[in-house]
CSV table of C-alpha atoms and ligand atoms in Angstrom, one decimal:
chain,number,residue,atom,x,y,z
A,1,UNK,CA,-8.8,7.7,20.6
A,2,UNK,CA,-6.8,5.0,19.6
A,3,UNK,CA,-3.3,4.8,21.0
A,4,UNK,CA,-1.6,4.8,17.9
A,5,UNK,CA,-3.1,8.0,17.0
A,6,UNK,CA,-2.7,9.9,20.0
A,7,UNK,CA,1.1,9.0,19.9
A,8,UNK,CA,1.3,9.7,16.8
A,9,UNK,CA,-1.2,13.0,16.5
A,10,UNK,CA,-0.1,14.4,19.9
A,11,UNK,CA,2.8,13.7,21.7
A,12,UNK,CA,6.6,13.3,20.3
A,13,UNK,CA,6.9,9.6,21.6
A,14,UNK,CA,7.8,7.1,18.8
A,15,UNK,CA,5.9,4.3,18.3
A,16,UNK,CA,6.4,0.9,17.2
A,17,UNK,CA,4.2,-1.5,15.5
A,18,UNK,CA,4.2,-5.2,14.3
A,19,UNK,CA,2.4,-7.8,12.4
A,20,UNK,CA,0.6,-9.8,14.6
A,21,UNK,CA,1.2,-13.8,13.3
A,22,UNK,CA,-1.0,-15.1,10.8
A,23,UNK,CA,-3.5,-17.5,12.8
A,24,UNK,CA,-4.0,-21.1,11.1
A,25,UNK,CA,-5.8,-23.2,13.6
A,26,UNK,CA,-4.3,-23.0,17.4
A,27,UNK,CA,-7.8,-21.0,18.6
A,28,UNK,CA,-7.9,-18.1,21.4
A,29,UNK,CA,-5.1,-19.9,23.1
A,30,UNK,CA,-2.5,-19.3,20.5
A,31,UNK,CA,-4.0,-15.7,20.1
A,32,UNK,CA,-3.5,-14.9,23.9
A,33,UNK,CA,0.0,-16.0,23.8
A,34,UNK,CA,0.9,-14.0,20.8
A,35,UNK,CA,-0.6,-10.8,22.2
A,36,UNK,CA,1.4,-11.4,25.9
A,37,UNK,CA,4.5,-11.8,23.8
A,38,UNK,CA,3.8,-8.5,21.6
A,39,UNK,CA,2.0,-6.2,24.1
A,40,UNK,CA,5.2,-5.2,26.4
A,41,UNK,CA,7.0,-3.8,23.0
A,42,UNK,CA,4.7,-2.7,21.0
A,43,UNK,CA,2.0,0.3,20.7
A,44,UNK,CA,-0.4,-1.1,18.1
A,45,UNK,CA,-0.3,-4.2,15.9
A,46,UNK,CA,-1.0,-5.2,12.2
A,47,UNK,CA,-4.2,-7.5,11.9
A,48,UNK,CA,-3.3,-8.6,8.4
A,49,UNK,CA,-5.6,-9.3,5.2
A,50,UNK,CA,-4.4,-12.9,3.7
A,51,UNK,CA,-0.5,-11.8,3.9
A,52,UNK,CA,1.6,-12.7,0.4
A,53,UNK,CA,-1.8,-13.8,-1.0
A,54,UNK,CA,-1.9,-17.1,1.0
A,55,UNK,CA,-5.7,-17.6,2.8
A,56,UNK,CA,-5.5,-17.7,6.3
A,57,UNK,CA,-7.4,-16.2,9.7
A,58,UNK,CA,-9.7,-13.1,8.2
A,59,UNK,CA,-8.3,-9.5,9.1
A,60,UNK,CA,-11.3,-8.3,10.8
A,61,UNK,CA,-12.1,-11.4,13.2
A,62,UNK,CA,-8.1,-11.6,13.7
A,63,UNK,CA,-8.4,-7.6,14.4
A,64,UNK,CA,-11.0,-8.3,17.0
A,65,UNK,CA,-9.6,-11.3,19.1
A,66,UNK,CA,-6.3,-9.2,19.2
A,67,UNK,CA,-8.6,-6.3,20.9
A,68,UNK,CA,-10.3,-8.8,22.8
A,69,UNK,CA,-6.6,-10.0,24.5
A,70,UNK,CA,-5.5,-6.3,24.9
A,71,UNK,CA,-3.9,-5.6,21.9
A,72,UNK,CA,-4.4,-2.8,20.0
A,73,UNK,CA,-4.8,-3.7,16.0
A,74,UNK,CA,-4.0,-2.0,12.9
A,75,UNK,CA,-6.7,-3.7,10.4
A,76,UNK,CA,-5.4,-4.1,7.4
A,77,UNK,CA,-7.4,-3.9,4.3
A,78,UNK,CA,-6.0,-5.4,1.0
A,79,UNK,CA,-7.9,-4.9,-2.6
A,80,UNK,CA,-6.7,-8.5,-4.4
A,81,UNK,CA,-9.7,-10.4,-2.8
A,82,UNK,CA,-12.5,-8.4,-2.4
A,83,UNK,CA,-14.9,-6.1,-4.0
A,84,UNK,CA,-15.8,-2.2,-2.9
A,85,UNK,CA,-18.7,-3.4,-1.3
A,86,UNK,CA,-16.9,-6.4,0.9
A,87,UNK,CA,-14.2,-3.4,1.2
A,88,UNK,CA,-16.3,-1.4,3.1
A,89,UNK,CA,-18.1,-3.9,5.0
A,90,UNK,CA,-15.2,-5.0,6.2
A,91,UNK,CA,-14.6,-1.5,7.1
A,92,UNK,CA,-18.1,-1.1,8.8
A,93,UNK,CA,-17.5,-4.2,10.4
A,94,UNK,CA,-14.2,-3.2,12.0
A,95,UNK,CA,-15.8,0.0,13.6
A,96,UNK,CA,-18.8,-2.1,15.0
A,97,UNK,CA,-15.8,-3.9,17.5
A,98,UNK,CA,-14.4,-0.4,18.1
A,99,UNK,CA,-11.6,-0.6,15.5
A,100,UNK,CA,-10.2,2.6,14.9
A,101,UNK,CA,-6.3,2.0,13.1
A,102,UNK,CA,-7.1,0.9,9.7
A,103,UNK,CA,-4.5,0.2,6.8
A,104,UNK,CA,-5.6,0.3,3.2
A,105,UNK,CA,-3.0,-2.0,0.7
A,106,UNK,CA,-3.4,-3.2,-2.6
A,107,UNK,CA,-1.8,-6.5,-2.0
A,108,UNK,CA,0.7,-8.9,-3.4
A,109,UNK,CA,-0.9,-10.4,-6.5
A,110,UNK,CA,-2.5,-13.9,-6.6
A,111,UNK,CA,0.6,-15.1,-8.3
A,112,UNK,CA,2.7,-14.6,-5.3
A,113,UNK,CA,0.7,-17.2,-3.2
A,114,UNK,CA,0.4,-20.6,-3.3
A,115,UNK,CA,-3.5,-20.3,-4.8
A,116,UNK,CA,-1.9,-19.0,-7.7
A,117,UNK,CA,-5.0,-20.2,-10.0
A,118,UNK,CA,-7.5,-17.7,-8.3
A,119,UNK,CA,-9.5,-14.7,-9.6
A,120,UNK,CA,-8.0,-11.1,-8.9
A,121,UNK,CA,-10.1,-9.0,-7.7
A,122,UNK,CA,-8.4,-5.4,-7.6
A,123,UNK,CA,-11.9,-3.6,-7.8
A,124,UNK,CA,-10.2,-0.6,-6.4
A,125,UNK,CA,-6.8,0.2,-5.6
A,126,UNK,CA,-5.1,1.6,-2.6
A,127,UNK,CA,-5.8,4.7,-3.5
A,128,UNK,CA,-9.4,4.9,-4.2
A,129,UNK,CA,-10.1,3.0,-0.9
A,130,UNK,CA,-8.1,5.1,1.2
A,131,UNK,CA,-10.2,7.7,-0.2
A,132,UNK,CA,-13.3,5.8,0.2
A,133,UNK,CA,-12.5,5.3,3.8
A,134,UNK,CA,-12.2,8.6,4.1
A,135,UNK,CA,-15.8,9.6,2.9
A,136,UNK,CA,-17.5,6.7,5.4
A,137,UNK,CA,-16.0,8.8,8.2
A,138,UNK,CA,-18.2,11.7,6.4
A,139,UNK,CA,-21.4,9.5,7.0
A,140,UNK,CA,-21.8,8.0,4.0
A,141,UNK,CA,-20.9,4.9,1.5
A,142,UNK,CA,-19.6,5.0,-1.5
A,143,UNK,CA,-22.9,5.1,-2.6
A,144,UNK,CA,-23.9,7.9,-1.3
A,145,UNK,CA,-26.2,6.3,1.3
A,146,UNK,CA,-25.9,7.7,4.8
A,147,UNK,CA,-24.5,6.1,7.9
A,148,UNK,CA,-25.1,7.1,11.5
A,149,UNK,CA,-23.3,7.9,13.6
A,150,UNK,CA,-20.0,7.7,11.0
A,151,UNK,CA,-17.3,5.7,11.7
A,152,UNK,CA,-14.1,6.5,13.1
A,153,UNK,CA,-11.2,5.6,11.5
A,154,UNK,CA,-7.5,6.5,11.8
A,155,UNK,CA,-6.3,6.1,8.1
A,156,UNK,CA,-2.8,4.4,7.3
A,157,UNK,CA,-1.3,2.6,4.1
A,158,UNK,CA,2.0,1.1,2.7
A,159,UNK,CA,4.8,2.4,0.3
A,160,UNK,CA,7.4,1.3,-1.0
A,161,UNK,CA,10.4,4.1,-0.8
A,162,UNK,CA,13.1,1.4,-2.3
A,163,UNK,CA,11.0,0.3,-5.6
A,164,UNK,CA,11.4,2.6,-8.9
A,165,UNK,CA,10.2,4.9,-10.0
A,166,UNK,CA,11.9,6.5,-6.8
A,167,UNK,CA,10.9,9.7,-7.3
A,168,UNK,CA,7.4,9.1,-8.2
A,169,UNK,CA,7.1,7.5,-4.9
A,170,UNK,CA,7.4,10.8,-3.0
A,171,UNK,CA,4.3,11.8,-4.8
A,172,UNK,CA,2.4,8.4,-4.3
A,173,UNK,CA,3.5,9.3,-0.7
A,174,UNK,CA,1.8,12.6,-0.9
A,175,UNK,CA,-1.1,11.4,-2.8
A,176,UNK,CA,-2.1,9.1,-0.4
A,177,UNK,CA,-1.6,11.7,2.2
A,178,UNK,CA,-4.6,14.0,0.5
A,179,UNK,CA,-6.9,10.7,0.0
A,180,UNK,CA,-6.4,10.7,3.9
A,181,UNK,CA,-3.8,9.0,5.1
A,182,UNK,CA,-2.4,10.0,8.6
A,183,UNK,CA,0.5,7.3,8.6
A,184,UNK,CA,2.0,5.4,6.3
A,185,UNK,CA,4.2,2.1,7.0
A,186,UNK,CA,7.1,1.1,4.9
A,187,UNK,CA,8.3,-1.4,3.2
A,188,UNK,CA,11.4,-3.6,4.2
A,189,UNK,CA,14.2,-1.5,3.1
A,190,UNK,CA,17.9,-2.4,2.7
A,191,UNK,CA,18.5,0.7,0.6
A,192,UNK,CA,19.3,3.8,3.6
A,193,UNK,CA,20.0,5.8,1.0
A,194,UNK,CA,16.5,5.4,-0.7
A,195,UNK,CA,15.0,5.4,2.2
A,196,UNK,CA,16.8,9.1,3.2
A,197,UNK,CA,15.4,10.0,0.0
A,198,UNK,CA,12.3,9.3,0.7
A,199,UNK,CA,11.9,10.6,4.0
A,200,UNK,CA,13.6,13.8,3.3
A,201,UNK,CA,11.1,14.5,-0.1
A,202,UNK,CA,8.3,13.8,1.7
A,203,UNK,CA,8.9,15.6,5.1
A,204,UNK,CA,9.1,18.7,2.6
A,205,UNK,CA,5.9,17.9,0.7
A,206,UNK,CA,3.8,16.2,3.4
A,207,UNK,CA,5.1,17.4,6.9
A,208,UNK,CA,1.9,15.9,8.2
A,209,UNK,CA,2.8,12.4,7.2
A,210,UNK,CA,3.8,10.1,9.9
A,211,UNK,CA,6.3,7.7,8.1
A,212,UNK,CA,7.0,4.2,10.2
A,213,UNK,CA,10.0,2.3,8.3
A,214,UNK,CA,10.4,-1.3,9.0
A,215,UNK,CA,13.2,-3.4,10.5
A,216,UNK,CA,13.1,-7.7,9.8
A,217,UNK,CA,15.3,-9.3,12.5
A,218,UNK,CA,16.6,-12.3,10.7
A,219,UNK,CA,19.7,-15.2,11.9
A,220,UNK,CA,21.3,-15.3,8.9
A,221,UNK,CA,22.3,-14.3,5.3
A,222,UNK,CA,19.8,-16.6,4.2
A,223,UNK,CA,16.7,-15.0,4.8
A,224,UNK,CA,18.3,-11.7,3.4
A,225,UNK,CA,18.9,-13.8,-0.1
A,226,UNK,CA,15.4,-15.2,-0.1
A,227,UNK,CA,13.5,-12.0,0.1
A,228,UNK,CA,15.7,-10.7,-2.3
A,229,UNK,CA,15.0,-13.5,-4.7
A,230,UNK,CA,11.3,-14.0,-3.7
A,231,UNK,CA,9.9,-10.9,-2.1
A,232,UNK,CA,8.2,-8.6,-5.1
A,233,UNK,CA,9.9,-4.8,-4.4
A,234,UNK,CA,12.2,-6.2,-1.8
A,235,UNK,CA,15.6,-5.7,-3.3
A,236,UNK,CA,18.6,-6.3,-0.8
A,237,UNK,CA,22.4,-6.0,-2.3
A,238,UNK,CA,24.9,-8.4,-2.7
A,239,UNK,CA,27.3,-6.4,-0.2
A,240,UNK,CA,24.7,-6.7,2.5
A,241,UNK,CA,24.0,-10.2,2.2
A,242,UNK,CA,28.0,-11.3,1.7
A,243,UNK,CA,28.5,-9.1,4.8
A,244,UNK,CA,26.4,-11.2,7.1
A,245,UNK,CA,27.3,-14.1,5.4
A,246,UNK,CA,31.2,-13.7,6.0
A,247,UNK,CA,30.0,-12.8,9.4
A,248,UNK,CA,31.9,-16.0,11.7
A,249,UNK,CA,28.8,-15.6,14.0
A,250,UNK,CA,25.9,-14.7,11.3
A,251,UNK,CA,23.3,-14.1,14.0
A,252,UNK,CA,25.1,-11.6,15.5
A,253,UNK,CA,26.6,-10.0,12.0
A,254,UNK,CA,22.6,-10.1,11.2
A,255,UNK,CA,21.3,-8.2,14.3
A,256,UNK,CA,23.8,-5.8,14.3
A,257,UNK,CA,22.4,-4.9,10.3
A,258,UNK,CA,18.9,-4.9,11.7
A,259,UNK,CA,20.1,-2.1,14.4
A,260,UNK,CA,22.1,0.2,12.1
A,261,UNK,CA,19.3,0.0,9.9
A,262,UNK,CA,16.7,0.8,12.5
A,263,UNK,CA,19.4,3.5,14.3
A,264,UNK,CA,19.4,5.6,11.0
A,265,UNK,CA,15.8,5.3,9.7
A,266,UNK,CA,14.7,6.8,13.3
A,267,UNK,CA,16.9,9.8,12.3
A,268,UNK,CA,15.1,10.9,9.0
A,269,UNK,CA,12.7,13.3,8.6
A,270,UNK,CA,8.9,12.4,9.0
A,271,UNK,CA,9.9,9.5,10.7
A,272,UNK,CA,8.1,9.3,13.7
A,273,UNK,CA,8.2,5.1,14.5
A,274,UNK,CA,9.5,1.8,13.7
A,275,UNK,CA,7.7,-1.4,12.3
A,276,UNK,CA,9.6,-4.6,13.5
A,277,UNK,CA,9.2,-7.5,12.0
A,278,UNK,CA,10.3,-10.5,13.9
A,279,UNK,CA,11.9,-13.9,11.5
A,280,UNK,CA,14.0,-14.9,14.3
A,281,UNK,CA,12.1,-16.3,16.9
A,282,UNK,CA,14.2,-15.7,19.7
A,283,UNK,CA,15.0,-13.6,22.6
A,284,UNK,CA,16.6,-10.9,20.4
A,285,UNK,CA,13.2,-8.9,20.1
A,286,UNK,CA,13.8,-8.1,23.6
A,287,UNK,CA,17.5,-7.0,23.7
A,288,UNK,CA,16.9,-5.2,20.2
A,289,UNK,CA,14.3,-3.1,21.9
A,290,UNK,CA,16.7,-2.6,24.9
A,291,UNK,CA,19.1,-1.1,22.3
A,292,UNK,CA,16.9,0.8,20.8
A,293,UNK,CA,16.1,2.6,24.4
A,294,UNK,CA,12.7,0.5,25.0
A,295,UNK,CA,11.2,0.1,28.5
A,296,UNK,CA,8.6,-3.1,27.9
A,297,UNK,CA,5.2,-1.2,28.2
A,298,UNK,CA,3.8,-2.6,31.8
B,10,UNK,CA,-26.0,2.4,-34.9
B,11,UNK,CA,-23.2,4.8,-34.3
B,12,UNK,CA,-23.0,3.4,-30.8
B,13,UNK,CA,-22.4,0.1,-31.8
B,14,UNK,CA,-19.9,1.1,-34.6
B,15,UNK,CA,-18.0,3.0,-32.7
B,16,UNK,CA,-16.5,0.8,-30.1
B,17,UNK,CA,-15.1,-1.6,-32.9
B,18,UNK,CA,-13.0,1.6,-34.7
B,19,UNK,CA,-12.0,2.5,-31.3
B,20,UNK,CA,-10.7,-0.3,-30.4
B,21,UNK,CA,-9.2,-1.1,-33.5
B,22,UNK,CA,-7.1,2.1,-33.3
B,23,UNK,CA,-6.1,2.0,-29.9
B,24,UNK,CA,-5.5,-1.5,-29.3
B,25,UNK,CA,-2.2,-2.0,-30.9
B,26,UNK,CA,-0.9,1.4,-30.0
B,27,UNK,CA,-1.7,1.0,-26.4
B,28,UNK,CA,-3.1,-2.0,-25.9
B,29,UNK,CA,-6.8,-0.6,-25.0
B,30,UNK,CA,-8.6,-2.7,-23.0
B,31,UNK,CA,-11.8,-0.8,-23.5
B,32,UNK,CA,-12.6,0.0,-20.1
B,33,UNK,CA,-14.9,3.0,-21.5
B,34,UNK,CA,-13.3,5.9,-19.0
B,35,UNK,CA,-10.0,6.4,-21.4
B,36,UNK,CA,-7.7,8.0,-19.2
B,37,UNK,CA,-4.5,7.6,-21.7
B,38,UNK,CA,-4.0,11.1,-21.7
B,39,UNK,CA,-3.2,12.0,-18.1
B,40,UNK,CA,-1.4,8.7,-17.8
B,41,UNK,CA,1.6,9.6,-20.2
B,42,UNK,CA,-0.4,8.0,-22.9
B,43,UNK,CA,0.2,4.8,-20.8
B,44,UNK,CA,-2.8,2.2,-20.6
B,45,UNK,CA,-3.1,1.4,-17.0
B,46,UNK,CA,-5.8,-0.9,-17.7
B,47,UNK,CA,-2.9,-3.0,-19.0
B,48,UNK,CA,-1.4,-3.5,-15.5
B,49,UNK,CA,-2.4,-6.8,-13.9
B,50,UNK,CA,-3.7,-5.2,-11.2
B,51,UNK,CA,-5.7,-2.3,-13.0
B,52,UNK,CA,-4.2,0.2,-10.8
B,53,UNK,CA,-5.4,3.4,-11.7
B,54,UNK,CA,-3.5,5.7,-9.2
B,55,UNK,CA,0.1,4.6,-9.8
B,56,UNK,CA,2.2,1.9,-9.6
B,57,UNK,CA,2.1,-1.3,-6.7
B,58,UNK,CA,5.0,-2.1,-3.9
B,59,UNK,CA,6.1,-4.6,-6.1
B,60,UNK,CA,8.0,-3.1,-8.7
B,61,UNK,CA,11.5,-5.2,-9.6
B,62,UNK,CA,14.6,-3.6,-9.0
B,63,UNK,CA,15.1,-3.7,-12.7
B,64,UNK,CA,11.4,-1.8,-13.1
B,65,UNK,CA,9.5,-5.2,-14.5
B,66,UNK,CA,6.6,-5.8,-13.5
B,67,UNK,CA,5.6,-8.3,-10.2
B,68,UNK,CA,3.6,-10.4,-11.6
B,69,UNK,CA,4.4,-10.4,-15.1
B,70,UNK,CA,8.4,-10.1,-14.7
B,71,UNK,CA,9.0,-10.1,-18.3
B,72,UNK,CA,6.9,-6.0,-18.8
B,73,UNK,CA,7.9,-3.3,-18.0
B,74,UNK,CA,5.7,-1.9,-15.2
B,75,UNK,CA,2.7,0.0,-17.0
B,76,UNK,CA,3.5,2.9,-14.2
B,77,UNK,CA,7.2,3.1,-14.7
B,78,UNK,CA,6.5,3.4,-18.2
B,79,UNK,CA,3.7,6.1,-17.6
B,80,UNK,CA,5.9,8.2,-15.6
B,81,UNK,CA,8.8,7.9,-17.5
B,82,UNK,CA,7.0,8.9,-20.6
B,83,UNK,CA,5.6,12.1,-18.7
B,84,UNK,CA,8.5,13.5,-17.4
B,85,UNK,CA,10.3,12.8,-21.3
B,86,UNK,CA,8.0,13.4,-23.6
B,87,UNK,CA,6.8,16.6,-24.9
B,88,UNK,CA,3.2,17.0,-23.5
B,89,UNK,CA,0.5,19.4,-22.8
B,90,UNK,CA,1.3,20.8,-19.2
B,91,UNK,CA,-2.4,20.0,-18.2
B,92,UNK,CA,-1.9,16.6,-19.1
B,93,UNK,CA,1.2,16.1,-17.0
B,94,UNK,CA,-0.8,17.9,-14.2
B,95,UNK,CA,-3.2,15.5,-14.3
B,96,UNK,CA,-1.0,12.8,-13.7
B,97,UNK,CA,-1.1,13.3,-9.8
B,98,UNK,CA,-5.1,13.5,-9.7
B,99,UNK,CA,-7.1,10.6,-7.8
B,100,UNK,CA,-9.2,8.6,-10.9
B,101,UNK,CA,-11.8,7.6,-9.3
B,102,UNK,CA,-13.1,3.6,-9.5
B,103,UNK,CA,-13.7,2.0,-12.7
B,104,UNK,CA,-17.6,1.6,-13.7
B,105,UNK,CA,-17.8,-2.1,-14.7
B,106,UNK,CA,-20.9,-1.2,-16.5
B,107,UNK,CA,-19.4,1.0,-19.1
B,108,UNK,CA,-16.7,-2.1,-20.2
B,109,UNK,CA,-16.9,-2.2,-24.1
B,110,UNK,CA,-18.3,0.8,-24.6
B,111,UNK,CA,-16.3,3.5,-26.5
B,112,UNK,CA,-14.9,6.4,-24.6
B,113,UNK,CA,-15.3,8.5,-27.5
B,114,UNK,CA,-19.1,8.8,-26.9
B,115,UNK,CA,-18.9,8.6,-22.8
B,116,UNK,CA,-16.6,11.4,-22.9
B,117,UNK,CA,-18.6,13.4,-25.5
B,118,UNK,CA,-21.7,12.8,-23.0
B,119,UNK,CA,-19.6,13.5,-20.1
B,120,UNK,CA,-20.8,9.6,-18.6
B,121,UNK,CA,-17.2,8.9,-18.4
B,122,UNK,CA,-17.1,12.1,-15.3
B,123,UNK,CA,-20.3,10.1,-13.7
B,124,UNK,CA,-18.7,9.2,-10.4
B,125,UNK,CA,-20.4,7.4,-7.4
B,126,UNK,CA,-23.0,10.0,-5.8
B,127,UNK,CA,-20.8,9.6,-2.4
B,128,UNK,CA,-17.3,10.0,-4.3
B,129,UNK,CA,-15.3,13.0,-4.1
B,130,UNK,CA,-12.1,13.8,-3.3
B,131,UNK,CA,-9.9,16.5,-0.9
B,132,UNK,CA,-8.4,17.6,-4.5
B,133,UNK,CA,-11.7,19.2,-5.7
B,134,UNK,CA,-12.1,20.7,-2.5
B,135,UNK,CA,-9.0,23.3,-3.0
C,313,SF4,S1,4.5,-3.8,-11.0
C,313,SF4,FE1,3.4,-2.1,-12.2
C,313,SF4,S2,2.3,-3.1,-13.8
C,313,SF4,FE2,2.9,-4.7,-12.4
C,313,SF4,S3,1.1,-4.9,-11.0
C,313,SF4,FE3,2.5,-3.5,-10.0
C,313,SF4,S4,1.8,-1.5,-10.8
C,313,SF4,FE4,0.9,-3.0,-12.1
């Protein structure tokens, strides 16, 4: 059993995840010092599927060199580039190497990358290969034809608690829940009270759900206004951006935010871990897991 | 004859009402008479991450989201209760192969309800 799972499924122990860099060249050398620098903080780690729509390392071989360096990978799926049947290969071909998280997303559009001029693929959605995933584990394809033994997967996916329609996301939360979903991680969120929201509606409707909200560490009240400005369904307000940026030491100002934030969203309901993602670069991973009551996993 | 007719009269009525993009597995009905063939994504289960603060659409920023629009219109508008309880359900994937073809007919012949032999869902289950 993966350790994500067995955290998450039976013990009371919050969790932490990340996104493991997108790899671009650099070879197993740049992959084992990535996975020293992640493994003492963090239980399991995103092996992403072309991130923002931009081509790089595939998920699967980038989920399997992180196993192979003693990481343990969420693979990401993501429905803009492939097909249902290179959907659940890549599914198949995950399990082959032993890959149990999985993470089904239906992905930034092509538009929001910088091979803007490419086909969509969308095939499925989210959705429909969550559930999909969920009937391979029953022995069979899509198609109907069998596989033996079936895989095991532990099912997660993405949502959005700060994008309208608000209340509809609850639902969506739900519904992905009954496709089979175990966890779900969420989007960057600079809204509490949307995120409180969230939590709390879906706690009621989906007690099972395990909901991991995500923290960005950032240096300054620049990288606040770019995702704002750039980042589909990322909206951060003008109050929280002026605050860092009246800040006179911005880095600090800016950590602090990233605390607060991650302080509160472990108090919701359903809430049962955190996903940090990492812009700065620095040593403040370390002290922000301190803070957060962390002991580096040996 | 009445197969190839058909699809041209269908089309003709539901394409400037709701845009119809002919898939052949109309679901207009339990999407608050929302085409979500018209999203650029073709999401058939509800709307993406990437909804705009001001509900416009991610990669079209100048729509409304097909999905904000759908659920508006089903909480507003005066509907048959079955239709709004189908909102929730999980539509299975499209089938490429019925693309052009009329809906009318598929659903008369029930091939629009022809799913995948391996598909089925937790919600038919209960
Ligand atoms: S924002 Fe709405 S209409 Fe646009 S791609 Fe996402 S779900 Fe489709």
């Amino acid at each position: 059993m993966s350790i994500l799972r067995e955290k998450l499924e039976n013990s009371n122990d919050t969790v932490f995840t990340a996104e493991f860099p997108s790899i671009d060249g650099g070879g197993m050398a740049s992959v084992a010092r990535d996975a020293a620098r992640l493994a003492p903080w963090f239980d399991a780690v995103n092996a992403t599927d072309n991130p923002a729509a931009h081509a790089h390392t595939s998920n699967t071989t980038t989920a399997i060199a992180m196993k192979m360096h003693g990481l343990e990978p969420i693979m990401q799926v993501v429905c803009r580039d492939k097909n249902r049947l290179a959907i659940q290969s890549d599914l198949m071909g995950g399990a082959l190497h032993g890959i149990e998280n999985v993470s089904l997303l239906t992905g930034d559009d092509v538009t929001a990358g910088d091979e803007p001029e490419a086909r969509r693929v969308f095939d499925i959605d989210s959705i429909q290969a969550i559930n999909i995933t969920r009937i391979m584990m029953g022995g069979k394809y899509l198609s109907g034809r069998k596989i033996n033994p079936a895989p095991n997967f532990y099912i997660g996916a993405v949502e959005n608690a700060a994008a309208p329609p608000f209340d509809y996301r609850i639902e969506r939360a739900l519904k992905k829940h009954r496709a089979g979903a175990s966890f779900l991680q969420l989007q960057i969120c600079y809204h509490p009270d949307r995120l409180e929201a969230f939590c709390k509606g879906v706690a009621k409707i989906a007690p099972n759900l395990k909901l991991i909200p995500t923290v960005v560490l950032v240096k300054s009240a620049r990288p606040l206004s770019f995702m704002n400005d750039k980042v589909a369904g990322i909206d951060v307000p003008n109050q929280t951006v002026a605050r860092v940026a009246a800040a006179a030491d911005q880095a600090k100002e800016a950590y602090d935010l990233t605390l607060e934030l991650a302080r509160h969203a472990l108090t919701l309901p359903g809430v049962r871990g955190l996903h940090v993602t990492d812009f700065r670069h620095d040593d403040s991973l370390n002290s922000f897991m301190h803070d957060l009551g962390q002991k580096p996993r040996n | 004859m009445l197969k190839k007719l058909l699809p041209f009269v269908e089309h003709a009525i539901k394409k400037p009402v709701w845009d119809c993009r002919m898939c052949g597995q109309c679901v207009l009905h339990s999407t608050g008479m929302t085409c979500p063939m018209t999203c650029p994504k073709t999401l058939r289960n509800g709307p993406c991450g990437g909804v705009r603060e001001n509900g416009n659409c991610e990669v079209k920023p100048e729509m409304q989201c097909v999905w904000l629009k759908a659920y508006d219109r089903k909480v507003a508008l005066p509907m048959p209760t079955v239709w709004k309880e189908h909102f929730n359900e999980l539509r299975p994937p499209v089938d490429m192969r019925l693309q052009g073809t009329s809906s009318w007919i598929n659903l008369i012949t029930k091939r629009d309800q022809q799913t995948p032999a391996g598909w089925s869902t937790q919600d038919e289950a209960h």
